[in-house]
Short mmCIF file of C-alpha atoms in Angstrom, two decimals:
data_model
loop_
_atom_site.label_atom_id
_atom_site.label_comp_id
_atom_site.label_asym_id
_atom_site.label_seq_id
_atom_site.Cartn_x
_atom_site.Cartn_y
_atom_site.Cartn_z
CA MET A 138 21.76 -8.76 13.54
CA VAL A 139 24.57 -6.71 11.40
CA ARG A 140 25.33 -9.82 9.57
CA TYR A 141 21.68 -10.15 9.10
CA SER A 142 20.81 -6.73 8.04
CA LEU A 143 23.77 -7.02 5.50
CA ARG A 144 22.46 -10.18 4.01
CA ARG A 145 18.89 -8.84 3.59
CA LEU A 146 20.11 -5.44 2.38
CA GLY A 147 21.87 -7.35 -0.41
CA ILE A 148 19.03 -9.49 -1.31
CA ALA A 149 16.87 -6.54 -1.34
CA LEU A 150 19.04 -5.02 -3.77
CA ALA A 151 19.06 -7.68 -5.96
CA VAL A 152 15.43 -8.12 -6.01
CA LEU A 153 15.25 -4.33 -6.65
CA LEU A 154 17.47 -4.49 -9.79
CA GLY A 155 15.25 -7.60 -11.13
CA VAL A 156 12.28 -5.38 -10.75
CA THR A 157 13.77 -2.53 -12.66
CA ILE A 158 14.70 -5.24 -15.59
CA LEU A 159 11.22 -6.82 -15.68
CA ASN A 160 9.30 -3.27 -15.84
CA PHE A 161 11.59 -2.07 -18.34
CA ALA A 162 11.22 -4.94 -20.34
CA ILE A 163 7.52 -5.26 -20.07
CA MET A 164 7.40 -1.40 -20.89
CA HIS A 165 9.25 -1.50 -24.16
CA LEU A 166 7.22 -4.99 -25.34
CA ALA A 167 4.17 -2.67 -24.90
CA PRO A 168 2.91 -1.46 -28.35
CA GLY A 169 2.97 2.26 -28.72
CA ASN A 170 5.29 5.01 -28.73
CA PRO A 171 5.70 7.76 -25.87
CA VAL A 172 6.26 10.45 -28.80
CA ASP A 173 2.66 9.53 -30.09
CA MET A 174 1.54 11.51 -26.90
CA LEU A 175 3.82 14.57 -27.15
CA VAL A 176 3.63 15.65 -31.03
CA ASP A 177 0.75 16.71 -33.17
CA PRO A 178 -0.66 13.68 -34.80
CA SER A 179 -0.41 15.59 -38.27
CA ALA A 180 3.36 16.32 -37.73
CA PRO A 181 5.81 15.04 -40.33
CA GLN A 182 7.67 12.01 -39.74
CA GLU A 183 10.88 13.97 -39.65
CA THR A 184 9.54 15.53 -36.59
CA VAL A 185 8.29 12.69 -34.82
CA GLU A 186 12.10 10.90 -35.34
CA TYR A 187 13.73 14.27 -34.36
CA LYS A 188 12.12 14.15 -30.91
CA LYS A 189 12.52 10.34 -30.54
CA GLU A 190 16.40 11.21 -31.30
CA GLN A 191 15.99 13.94 -28.66
CA LEU A 192 14.73 11.73 -25.96
CA GLY A 193 17.10 8.71 -26.68
CA LEU A 194 14.20 6.35 -27.63
CA ASN A 195 16.18 5.40 -30.71
CA ASP A 196 18.95 3.77 -28.96
CA PRO A 197 18.72 -0.10 -28.26
CA ALA A 198 16.56 -1.19 -25.35
CA PRO A 199 19.77 -2.36 -23.14
CA VAL A 200 21.68 1.07 -23.94
CA GLN A 201 18.26 3.02 -22.65
CA TYR A 202 18.54 0.77 -19.53
CA ALA A 203 21.97 1.20 -18.90
CA LYS A 204 21.60 4.97 -19.33
CA TRP A 205 18.80 4.86 -16.70
CA LEU A 206 20.82 2.51 -14.16
CA SER A 207 23.73 4.73 -14.69
CA GLY A 208 21.61 7.63 -13.52
CA LEU A 209 20.12 5.69 -10.46
CA LEU A 210 23.40 5.04 -8.95
CA GLN A 211 24.03 8.76 -9.20
CA GLY A 212 20.87 9.64 -7.40
CA GLU A 213 18.53 10.67 -10.18
CA LEU A 214 15.61 8.86 -11.77
CA GLY A 215 15.57 10.84 -15.12
CA TYR A 216 13.03 13.37 -16.19
CA SER A 217 9.50 12.97 -17.04
CA LEU A 218 8.72 12.88 -20.98
CA SER A 219 5.54 14.52 -20.68
CA THR A 220 6.33 17.51 -18.15
CA SER A 221 10.19 17.47 -18.22
CA ALA A 222 10.19 17.71 -14.55
CA PRO A 223 12.80 15.53 -12.73
CA VAL A 224 11.04 12.03 -11.79
CA SER A 225 12.53 12.08 -8.35
CA GLU A 226 10.82 15.57 -7.34
CA MET A 227 7.49 14.39 -8.84
CA ILE A 228 7.37 11.30 -6.84
CA ALA A 229 8.53 13.02 -3.84
CA GLU A 230 5.80 15.47 -3.69
CA ARG A 231 3.08 12.74 -4.37
CA LEU A 232 4.37 10.26 -1.84
CA LYS A 233 3.41 12.28 1.24
CA PRO A 234 -0.17 12.28 0.40
CA THR A 235 -0.48 8.52 -0.41
CA LEU A 236 1.79 7.68 2.85
CA LEU A 237 -0.71 9.68 4.60
CA LEU A 238 -3.85 7.91 2.98
CA SER A 239 -2.34 4.30 3.57
CA GLY A 240 -1.33 4.88 7.09
CA LEU A 241 -4.49 6.09 8.01
CA SER A 242 -6.31 3.41 6.34
CA LEU A 243 -3.92 0.65 7.67
CA LEU A 244 -4.65 2.28 11.32
CA LEU A 245 -8.19 2.40 10.96
CA GLY A 246 -8.25 -1.24 9.53
CA LEU A 247 -5.99 -2.38 12.86
CA LEU A 248 -8.34 -0.36 15.16
CA LEU A 249 -11.52 -1.93 13.73
CA ALA A 250 -10.14 -5.53 13.09
CA ILE A 251 -8.20 -6.27 16.43
CA PRO A 252 -10.45 -5.87 18.99
CA ALA A 253 -13.60 -7.41 16.77
CA GLY A 254 -11.42 -10.42 15.77
CA ILE A 255 -10.34 -11.11 19.56
CA TRP A 256 -14.14 -10.90 20.82
CA CYS A 257 -15.31 -12.96 18.02
CA ALA A 258 -12.46 -15.62 18.85
CA LEU A 259 -13.33 -15.47 22.60
CA ARG A 260 -17.25 -16.01 21.79
CA PRO A 261 -17.13 -18.23 18.91
CA GLY A 262 -20.66 -19.27 17.67
CA SER A 263 -22.23 -16.21 19.39
CA ARG A 264 -24.47 -13.95 17.66
CA LEU A 265 -22.03 -11.18 17.37
CA ASP A 266 -19.56 -13.39 16.15
CA HIS A 267 -21.87 -14.14 13.00
CA VAL A 268 -22.65 -10.88 12.40
CA LEU A 269 -19.14 -9.54 12.36
CA THR A 270 -17.65 -12.52 10.19
CA GLY A 271 -20.65 -11.98 7.95
CA LEU A 272 -19.94 -8.49 7.61
CA ALA A 273 -16.33 -9.02 7.07
CA PHE A 274 -17.03 -11.63 4.29
CA ALA A 275 -19.66 -9.31 2.75
CA ASN A 276 -17.00 -6.23 2.94
CA THR A 277 -14.10 -8.17 1.31
CA SER A 278 -16.56 -9.16 -1.66
CA ILE A 279 -17.80 -5.69 -2.22
CA PRO A 280 -15.34 -3.94 -5.30
CA ARG A 281 -13.41 -0.75 -3.73
CA PHE A 282 -14.55 1.42 -6.82
CA PHE A 283 -18.41 0.64 -6.52
CA LEU A 284 -18.12 1.53 -2.42
CA ALA A 285 -16.19 4.71 -3.12
CA LEU A 286 -18.94 5.97 -5.82
CA ALA A 287 -21.78 4.82 -3.52
CA LEU A 288 -20.32 7.00 -0.62
CA ILE A 289 -19.68 9.67 -2.72
CA TYR A 290 -23.07 9.74 -3.99
CA LEU A 291 -24.43 9.40 -0.32
CA PHE A 292 -22.32 11.45 1.65
CA ALA A 293 -21.23 13.99 -1.16
CA ASN A 294 -24.16 14.47 -3.45
CA VAL A 295 -27.40 13.50 -1.29
CA LEU A 296 -26.24 14.51 2.14
CA ASP A 297 -23.78 17.15 1.24
CA TRP A 298 -21.61 16.46 4.36
CA LEU A 299 -18.28 15.38 2.98
CA PRO A 300 -16.17 16.57 -0.23
CA SER A 301 -16.49 14.19 -3.16
CA GLY A 302 -12.61 14.54 -3.98
CA GLY A 303 -9.45 16.53 -3.97
CA MET A 304 -7.26 16.88 -0.93
CA TYR A 305 -8.31 20.43 -0.28
CA SER A 306 -11.27 22.50 -0.76
CA LEU A 307 -11.04 25.29 -3.61
CA GLY A 308 -10.42 28.70 -1.87
CA GLY A 309 -10.28 27.01 1.43
CA ASP A 310 -7.57 27.54 4.13
CA ARG A 311 -5.74 24.29 2.83
CA GLY A 312 -5.33 23.48 6.72
CA TRP A 313 -5.55 20.05 8.38
CA THR A 314 -9.14 20.18 9.35
CA ASP A 315 -9.83 20.80 5.37
CA SER A 316 -7.56 18.10 4.56
CA LEU A 317 -9.04 15.62 6.97
CA LYS A 318 -12.64 16.27 5.81
CA HIS A 319 -11.19 14.76 2.36
CA LEU A 320 -9.52 11.94 3.64
CA ILE A 321 -12.77 10.44 5.48
CA LEU A 322 -14.20 8.90 2.52
CA PRO A 323 -10.96 7.26 0.86
CA VAL A 324 -9.65 6.15 4.34
CA VAL A 325 -13.22 4.56 5.02
CA VAL A 326 -13.21 2.62 1.67
CA LEU A 327 -9.62 1.45 2.08
CA GLY A 328 -9.50 0.80 5.80
CA THR A 329 -12.78 -1.27 5.77
CA LEU A 330 -11.26 -3.43 3.05
CA ILE A 331 -8.25 -4.03 5.31
CA ALA A 332 -10.32 -4.59 8.56
CA GLY A 333 -12.33 -7.25 6.84
CA LYS A 334 -9.23 -9.31 5.68
CA LEU A 335 -7.56 -8.90 9.19
CA LEU A 336 -10.89 -9.52 11.35
CA LEU A 337 -10.84 -13.03 9.83
CA TYR A 338 -7.05 -13.53 10.22
CA ILE A 339 -7.25 -12.25 13.80
CA ARG A 340 -9.87 -14.69 14.94
CA SER A 341 -8.49 -17.73 13.38
CA ALA A 342 -4.84 -16.79 14.98
CA VAL A 343 -6.52 -16.07 18.42
CA LEU A 344 -8.76 -19.31 18.24
CA ASP A 345 -5.58 -21.48 17.25
CA VAL A 346 -3.86 -19.95 20.40
CA LEU A 347 -6.63 -20.78 22.71
CA ALA A 348 -6.35 -24.45 21.79
CA GLN A 349 -2.81 -24.54 22.79
CA ASP A 350 -1.76 -26.47 26.06
CA TYR A 351 0.14 -23.44 27.60
CA MET A 352 -3.21 -21.34 27.49
CA ARG A 353 -5.15 -24.25 29.58
CA THR A 354 -2.04 -24.28 31.97
CA ALA A 355 -2.11 -20.57 32.35
CA ARG A 356 -5.94 -20.78 33.08
CA SER A 357 -5.47 -23.54 35.67
CA LYS A 358 -2.72 -21.58 37.56
CA GLY A 359 -5.38 -19.01 38.39
CA LEU A 360 -3.92 -15.94 36.52
CA HIS A 361 -5.82 -12.83 36.23
CA PRO A 362 -7.78 -12.96 32.80
CA TRP A 363 -6.19 -9.61 31.79
CA ARG A 364 -2.67 -11.12 32.45
CA VAL A 365 -3.75 -14.16 30.20
CA LEU A 366 -4.96 -12.16 27.75
CA ASN A 367 -2.16 -9.79 27.19
CA TRP A 368 0.76 -12.04 28.05
CA TYR A 369 -0.18 -15.28 26.51
CA LEU A 370 -2.80 -14.53 23.98
CA LEU A 371 -2.04 -11.52 22.28
CA ARG A 372 1.82 -12.02 22.08
CA ASN A 373 1.29 -15.83 20.71
CA ALA A 374 -1.23 -14.32 18.31
CA LEU A 375 0.78 -11.25 17.11
CA ILE A 376 3.19 -13.32 14.53
CA PRO A 377 0.37 -14.39 11.99
CA LEU A 378 -1.07 -10.70 12.55
CA ILE A 379 2.38 -9.12 11.66
CA THR A 380 2.73 -11.38 8.55
CA VAL A 381 -0.75 -10.51 7.17
CA VAL A 382 -0.19 -6.52 8.12
CA SER A 383 3.19 -6.86 5.98
CA ALA A 384 1.12 -8.65 3.07
CA GLU A 385 -1.17 -5.79 2.98
CA VAL A 386 1.43 -3.04 1.93
CA PRO A 387 1.18 -4.26 -1.79
CA HIS A 388 -2.61 -4.39 -1.82
CA LEU A 389 -2.60 -0.88 -0.25
CA LEU A 390 -0.35 0.36 -2.86
CA GLY A 391 -2.30 -1.16 -5.35
CA GLY A 392 -5.59 -0.16 -4.07
CA SER A 393 -4.54 3.47 -3.77
CA ILE A 394 -4.15 3.68 -7.42
CA ILE A 395 -7.83 3.36 -8.42
CA ILE A 396 -8.84 4.99 -5.25
CA GLU A 397 -6.95 8.24 -5.60
CA GLN A 398 -8.09 8.34 -9.11
CA ILE A 399 -11.62 8.13 -7.89
CA PHE A 400 -11.24 10.67 -4.93
CA GLN A 401 -8.88 12.76 -7.00
CA TRP A 402 -6.23 12.31 -4.30
CA PRO A 403 -2.87 13.90 -5.53
CA GLY A 404 -0.53 11.02 -4.60
CA VAL A 405 1.45 8.40 -6.67
CA GLY A 406 -1.54 6.31 -7.54
CA GLN A 407 -2.91 9.26 -9.32
CA LEU A 408 0.32 9.84 -10.87
CA THR A 409 0.93 6.39 -12.18
CA ILE A 410 -2.56 6.67 -14.18
CA GLN A 411 -1.30 9.84 -15.61
CA ALA A 412 2.16 8.32 -16.62
CA LEU A 413 0.42 5.09 -17.84
CA MET A 414 -1.69 7.32 -20.02
CA ALA A 415 1.14 9.33 -21.36
CA ARG A 416 3.41 6.22 -21.73
CA ASP A 417 5.91 8.00 -19.37
CA TYR A 418 8.41 5.37 -19.14
CA PRO A 419 10.86 7.26 -16.69
CA THR A 420 8.19 8.25 -14.41
CA LEU A 421 6.79 4.74 -14.38
CA MET A 422 10.21 3.28 -13.64
CA GLY A 423 10.58 5.55 -10.72
CA LEU A 424 7.27 4.57 -9.40
CA ASN A 425 7.83 0.93 -9.46
CA LEU A 426 11.45 1.37 -8.06
CA VAL A 427 9.69 3.45 -5.18
CA ALA A 428 6.89 0.87 -4.68
CA ALA A 429 9.20 -2.10 -4.77
CA ALA A 430 11.29 -0.35 -2.02
CA ILE A 431 8.57 0.07 0.27
CA VAL A 432 7.21 -3.57 -0.12
CA LEU A 433 10.79 -4.59 0.61
CA ALA A 434 11.23 -2.26 3.68
CA ALA A 435 7.64 -3.62 5.01
CA ASN A 436 9.09 -7.00 4.93
CA LEU A 437 12.09 -6.15 6.60
CA LEU A 438 10.24 -4.33 9.41
CA ALA A 439 8.30 -7.41 9.64
CA ASP A 440 11.19 -9.63 10.34
CA LEU A 441 12.18 -7.33 12.95
CA ALA A 442 8.96 -7.26 14.37
CA TYR A 443 8.88 -11.12 14.99
CA THR A 444 11.94 -11.03 17.04
CA ALA A 445 10.05 -8.18 19.41
CA ALA A 446 6.84 -10.41 19.56
CA ASP A 447 8.41 -13.80 20.30
CA PRO A 448 11.97 -13.69 21.78
CA ARG A 449 12.56 -17.37 20.65
CA ILE A 450 12.66 -16.15 16.91
CA LYS A 451 16.60 -15.22 16.30
CA LEU A 452 17.82 -13.33 12.95
CA GLU A 453 20.42 -15.66 11.63
#
């Protein structure tokens, strides 16, 4: 276990290094200059060059990357070009709302998909099976931005039941009940997308397990249906479910960029859009690094979950 963890840690660090190199190269090959967003368009060229020298943008790209990597090894992610604030503090402030939104969305998706997927697999071809799978296909086909705007129009503008955006109401008490009201719409948008995908995978996985010989043996022994369901069916269907859930983490992070912008949710997705618009390279580098670390951590947790779901799987 320890040897496996050390090997995976080494692989993760190598992947993170490769991600930073690739991101740095892409950002510096893109047209435009961050200084264009910081100085007056009518400013003389001397002012522009002075600002570029001050920010270290005149250094060759390998030198800039080496400076950034040196700061990273010291626990620093640099300073934002647009706000001059430490990038680590900016990301830490925005990461909590994003994790809250993503975590609740994933939880909602699981709560909807697991029982529905199992029911569809146990009653294949039934009317409810056709309805739920049809809804799952239709849900995954609807663009999230369209669904988000439709829900805002219906529940915020027409019915006036829920706020249209933000994390707290202006002048409110900024309590958890206020924040919960603002979470409902974005969580529904992301959670239903996850539920639609997971339902189809869970249905397929359970149908595959039901066709196995050991399921027929368990039934022929006269075991209680709940024991067959919990011990034989669900445990063996967990492996593909864990794989799909871990694969949803990058989609959640990517989807939150659009959803946070639409709902004005103050998370890393909104910060990413702001950094892109300002060509804020240090902030973008920090955001990409954090996103890659979260995805790698999710994959590592998935490996550990495999061993818990199926003792026959060994970490070597």
